[in-house]
PDB file of C-alpha atoms in Angstrom:
ATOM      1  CA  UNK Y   1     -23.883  -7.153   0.729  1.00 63.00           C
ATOM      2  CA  UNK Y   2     -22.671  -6.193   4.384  1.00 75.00           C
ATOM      3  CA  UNK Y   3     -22.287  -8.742   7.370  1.00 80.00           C
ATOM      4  CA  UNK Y   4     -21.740  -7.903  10.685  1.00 85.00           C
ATOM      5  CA  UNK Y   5     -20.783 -10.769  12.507  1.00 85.00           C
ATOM      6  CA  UNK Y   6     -20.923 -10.544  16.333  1.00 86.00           C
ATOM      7  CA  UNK Y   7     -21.249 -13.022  19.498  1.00 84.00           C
ATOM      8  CA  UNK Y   8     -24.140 -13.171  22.198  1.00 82.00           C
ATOM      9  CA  UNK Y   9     -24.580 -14.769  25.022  1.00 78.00           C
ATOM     10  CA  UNK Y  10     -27.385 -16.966  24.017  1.00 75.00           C
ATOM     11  CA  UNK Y  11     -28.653 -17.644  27.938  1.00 72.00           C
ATOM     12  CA  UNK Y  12     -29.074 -13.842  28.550  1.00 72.00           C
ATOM     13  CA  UNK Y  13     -32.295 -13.821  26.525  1.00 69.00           C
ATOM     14  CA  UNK Y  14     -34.255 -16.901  27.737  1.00 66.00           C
ATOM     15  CA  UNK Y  15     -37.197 -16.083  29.033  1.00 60.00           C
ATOM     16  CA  UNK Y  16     -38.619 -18.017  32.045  1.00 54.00           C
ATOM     17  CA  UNK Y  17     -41.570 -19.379  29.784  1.00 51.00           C
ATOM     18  CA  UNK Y  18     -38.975 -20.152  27.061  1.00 49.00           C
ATOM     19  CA  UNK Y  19     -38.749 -24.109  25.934  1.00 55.00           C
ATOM     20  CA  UNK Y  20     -36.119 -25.290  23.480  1.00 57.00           C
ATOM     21  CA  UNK Y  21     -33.350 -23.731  22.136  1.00 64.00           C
ATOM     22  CA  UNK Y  22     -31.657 -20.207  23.864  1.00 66.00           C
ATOM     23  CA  UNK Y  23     -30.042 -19.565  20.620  1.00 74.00           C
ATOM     24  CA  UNK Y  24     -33.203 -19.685  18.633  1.00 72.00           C
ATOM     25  CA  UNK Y  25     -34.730 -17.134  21.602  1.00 76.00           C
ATOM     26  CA  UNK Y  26     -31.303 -14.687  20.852  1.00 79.00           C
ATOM     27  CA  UNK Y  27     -32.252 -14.762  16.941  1.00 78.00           C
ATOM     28  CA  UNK Y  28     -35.794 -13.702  17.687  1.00 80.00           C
ATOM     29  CA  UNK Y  29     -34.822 -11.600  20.384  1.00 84.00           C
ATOM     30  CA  UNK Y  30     -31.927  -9.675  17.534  1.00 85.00           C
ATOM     31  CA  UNK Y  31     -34.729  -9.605  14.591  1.00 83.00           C
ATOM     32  CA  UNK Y  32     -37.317  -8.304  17.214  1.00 86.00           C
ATOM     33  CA  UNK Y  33     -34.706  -5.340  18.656  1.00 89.00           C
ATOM     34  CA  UNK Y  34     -33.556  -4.240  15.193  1.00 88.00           C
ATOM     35  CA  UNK Y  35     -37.406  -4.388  13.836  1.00 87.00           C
ATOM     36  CA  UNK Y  36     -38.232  -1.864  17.025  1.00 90.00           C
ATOM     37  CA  UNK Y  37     -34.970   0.026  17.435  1.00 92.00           C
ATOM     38  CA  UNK Y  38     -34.351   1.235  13.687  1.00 89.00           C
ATOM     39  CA  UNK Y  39     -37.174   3.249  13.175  1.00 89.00           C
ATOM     40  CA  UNK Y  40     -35.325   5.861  15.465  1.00 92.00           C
ATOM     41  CA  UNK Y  41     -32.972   6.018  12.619  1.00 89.00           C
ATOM     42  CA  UNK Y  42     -35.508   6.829  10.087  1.00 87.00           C
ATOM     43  CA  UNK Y  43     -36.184   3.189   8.682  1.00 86.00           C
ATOM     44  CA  UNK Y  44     -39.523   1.475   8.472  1.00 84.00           C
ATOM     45  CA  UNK Y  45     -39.232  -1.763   9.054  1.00 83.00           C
ATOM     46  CA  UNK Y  46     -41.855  -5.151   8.761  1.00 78.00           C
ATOM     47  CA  UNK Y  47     -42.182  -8.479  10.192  1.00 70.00           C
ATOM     48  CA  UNK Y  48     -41.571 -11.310   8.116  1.00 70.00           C
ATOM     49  CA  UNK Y  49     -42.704 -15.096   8.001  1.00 67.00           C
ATOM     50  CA  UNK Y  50     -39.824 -15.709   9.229  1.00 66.00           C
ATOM     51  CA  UNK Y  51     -38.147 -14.662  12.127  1.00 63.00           C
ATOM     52  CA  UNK Y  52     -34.937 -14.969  10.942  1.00 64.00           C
ATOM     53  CA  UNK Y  53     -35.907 -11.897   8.136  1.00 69.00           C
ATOM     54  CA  UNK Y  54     -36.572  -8.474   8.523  1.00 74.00           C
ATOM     55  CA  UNK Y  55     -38.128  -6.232   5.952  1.00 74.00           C
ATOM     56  CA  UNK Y  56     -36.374  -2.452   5.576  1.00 78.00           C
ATOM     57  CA  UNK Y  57     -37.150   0.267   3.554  1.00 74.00           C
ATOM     58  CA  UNK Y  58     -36.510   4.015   3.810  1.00 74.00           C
ATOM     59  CA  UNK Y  59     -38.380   6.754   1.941  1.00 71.00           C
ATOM     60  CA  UNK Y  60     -40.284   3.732  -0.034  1.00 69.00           C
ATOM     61  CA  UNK Y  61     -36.572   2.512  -1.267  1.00 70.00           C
ATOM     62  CA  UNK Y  62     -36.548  -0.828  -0.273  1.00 71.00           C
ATOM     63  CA  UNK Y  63     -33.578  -3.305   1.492  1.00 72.00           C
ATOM     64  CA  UNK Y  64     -33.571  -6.811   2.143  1.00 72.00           C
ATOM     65  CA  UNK Y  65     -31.794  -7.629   5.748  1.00 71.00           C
ATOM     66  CA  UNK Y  66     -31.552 -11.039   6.862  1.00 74.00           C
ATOM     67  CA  UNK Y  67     -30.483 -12.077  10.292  1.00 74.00           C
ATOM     68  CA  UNK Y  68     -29.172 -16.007  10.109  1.00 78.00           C
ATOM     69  CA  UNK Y  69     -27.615 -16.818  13.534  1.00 75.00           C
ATOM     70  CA  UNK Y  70     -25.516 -20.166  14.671  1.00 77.00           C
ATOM     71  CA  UNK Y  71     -23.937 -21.419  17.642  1.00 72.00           C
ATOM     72  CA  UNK Y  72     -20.602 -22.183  18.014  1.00 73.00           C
ATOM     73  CA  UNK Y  73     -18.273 -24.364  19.428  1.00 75.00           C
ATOM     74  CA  UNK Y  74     -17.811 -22.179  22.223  1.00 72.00           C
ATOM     75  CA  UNK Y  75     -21.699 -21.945  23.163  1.00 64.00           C
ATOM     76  CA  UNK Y  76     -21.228 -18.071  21.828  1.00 71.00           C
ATOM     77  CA  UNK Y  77     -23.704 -17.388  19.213  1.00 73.00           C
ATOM     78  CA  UNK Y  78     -22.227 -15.836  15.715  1.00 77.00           C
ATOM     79  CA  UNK Y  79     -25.001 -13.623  13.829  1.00 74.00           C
ATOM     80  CA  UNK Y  80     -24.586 -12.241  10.634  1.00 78.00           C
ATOM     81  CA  UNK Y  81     -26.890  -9.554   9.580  1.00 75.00           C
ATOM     82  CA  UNK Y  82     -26.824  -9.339   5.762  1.00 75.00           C
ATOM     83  CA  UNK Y  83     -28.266  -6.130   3.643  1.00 69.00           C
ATOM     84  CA  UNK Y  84     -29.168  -6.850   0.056  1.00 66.00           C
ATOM     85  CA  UNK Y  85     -29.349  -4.498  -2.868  1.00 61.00           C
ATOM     86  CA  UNK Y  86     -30.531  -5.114  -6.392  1.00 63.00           C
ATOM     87  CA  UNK Y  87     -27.617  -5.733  -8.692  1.00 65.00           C
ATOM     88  CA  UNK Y  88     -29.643  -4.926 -11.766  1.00 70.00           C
ATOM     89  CA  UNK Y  89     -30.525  -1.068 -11.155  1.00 66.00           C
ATOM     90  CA  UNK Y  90     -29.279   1.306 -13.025  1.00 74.00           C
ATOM     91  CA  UNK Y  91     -25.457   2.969 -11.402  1.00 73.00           C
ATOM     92  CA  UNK Y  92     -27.629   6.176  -9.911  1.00 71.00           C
ATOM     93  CA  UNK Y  93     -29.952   3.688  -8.559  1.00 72.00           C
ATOM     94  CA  UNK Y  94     -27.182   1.658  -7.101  1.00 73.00           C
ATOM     95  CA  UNK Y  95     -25.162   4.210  -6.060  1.00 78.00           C
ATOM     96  CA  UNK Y  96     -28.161   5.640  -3.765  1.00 75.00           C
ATOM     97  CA  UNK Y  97     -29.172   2.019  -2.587  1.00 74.00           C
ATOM     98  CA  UNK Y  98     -25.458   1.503  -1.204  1.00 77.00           C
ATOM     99  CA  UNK Y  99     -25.425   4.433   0.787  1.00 81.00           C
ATOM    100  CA  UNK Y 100     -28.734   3.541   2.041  1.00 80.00           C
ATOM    101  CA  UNK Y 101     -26.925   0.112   3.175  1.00 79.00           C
ATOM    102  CA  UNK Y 102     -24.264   1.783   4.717  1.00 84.00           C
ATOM    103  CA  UNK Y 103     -26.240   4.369   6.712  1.00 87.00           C
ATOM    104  CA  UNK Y 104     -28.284   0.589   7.781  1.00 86.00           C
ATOM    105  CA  UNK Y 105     -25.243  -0.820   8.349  1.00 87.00           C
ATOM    106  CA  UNK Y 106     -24.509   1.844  11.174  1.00 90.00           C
ATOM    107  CA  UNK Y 107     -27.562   1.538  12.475  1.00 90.00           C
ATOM    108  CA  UNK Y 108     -27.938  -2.283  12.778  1.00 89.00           C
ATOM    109  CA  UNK Y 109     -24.214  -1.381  14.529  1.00 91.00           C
ATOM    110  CA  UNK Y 110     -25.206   1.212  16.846  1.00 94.00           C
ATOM    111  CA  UNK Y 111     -28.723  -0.545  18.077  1.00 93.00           C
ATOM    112  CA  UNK Y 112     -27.095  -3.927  18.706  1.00 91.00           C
ATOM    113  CA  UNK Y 113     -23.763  -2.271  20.801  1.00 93.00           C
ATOM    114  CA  UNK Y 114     -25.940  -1.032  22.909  1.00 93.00           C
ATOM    115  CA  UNK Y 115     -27.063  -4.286  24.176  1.00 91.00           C
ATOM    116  CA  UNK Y 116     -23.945  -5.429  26.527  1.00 89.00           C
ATOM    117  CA  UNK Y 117     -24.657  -9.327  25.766  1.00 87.00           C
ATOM    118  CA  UNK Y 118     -23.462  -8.359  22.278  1.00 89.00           C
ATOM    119  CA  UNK Y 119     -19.941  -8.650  21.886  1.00 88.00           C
ATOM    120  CA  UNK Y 120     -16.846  -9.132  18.984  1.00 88.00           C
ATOM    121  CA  UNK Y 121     -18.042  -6.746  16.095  1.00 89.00           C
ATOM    122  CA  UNK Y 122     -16.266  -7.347  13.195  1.00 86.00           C
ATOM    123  CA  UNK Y 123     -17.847  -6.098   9.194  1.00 85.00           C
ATOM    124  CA  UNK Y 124     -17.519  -8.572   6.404  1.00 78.00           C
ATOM    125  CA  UNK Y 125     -17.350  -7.689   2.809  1.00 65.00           C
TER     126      UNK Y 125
END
């Protein structure tokens, strides 16, 4: 598992129409970038129930990514975007899968620094 934990400015993505929470319009407005802006790194991606979740997959391999966001004390919102492989495949298997996450990894990176609300990268694990 990779986490990339980062802080947005949760009022930069309200829309005027918006009601209720701006943090809960930032973690629709990350899943909704990343499900748009990684196919120009070669990734399909799909729409979940959820818009916290993200579906990834790359030549029919597929990756779980999950984007949980929360708000801190600061009013900064901390998101951590979480790729999951399969611990039971076999080691070529795995070994293939976690360069798949890393080449994600990079792109989840590269698509969310180019937003300028998007601040304080920092991987976990």
């Amino acid at each position: 598992m990779r986490t990339l934990q980062f802080t947005a400015n949760c009022e930069n993505h309200i829309k005027n129409d918006a009601q209720g929470n701006a943090c809960h319009v930032t973690q629709a407005y990350v899943t909704d970038l990343l499900s748009t802006q990684l196919v120009e790194y070669g990734f399909k991606t799909e729409s979940t129930s959820s818009e916290e979740n993200l579906a990834v997959s790359v030549e029919n391999h597929p990756i779980g990514l999950g984007v949980n966001c929360r708000l801190n004390d600061d009013g900064l919102l901390t998101c951590q975007i979480s790729a999951h492989a399969d611990e039971e495949q076999v080691w070529f298997k795995k070994i293939a899968t976690q360069s798949m996450i890393k080449q994600l990894a990079n792109a989840v990176e590269n698509t969310l620094k180019k937003d300028a609300t998007f601040t304080g990268f920092e991987w976990k694990g």
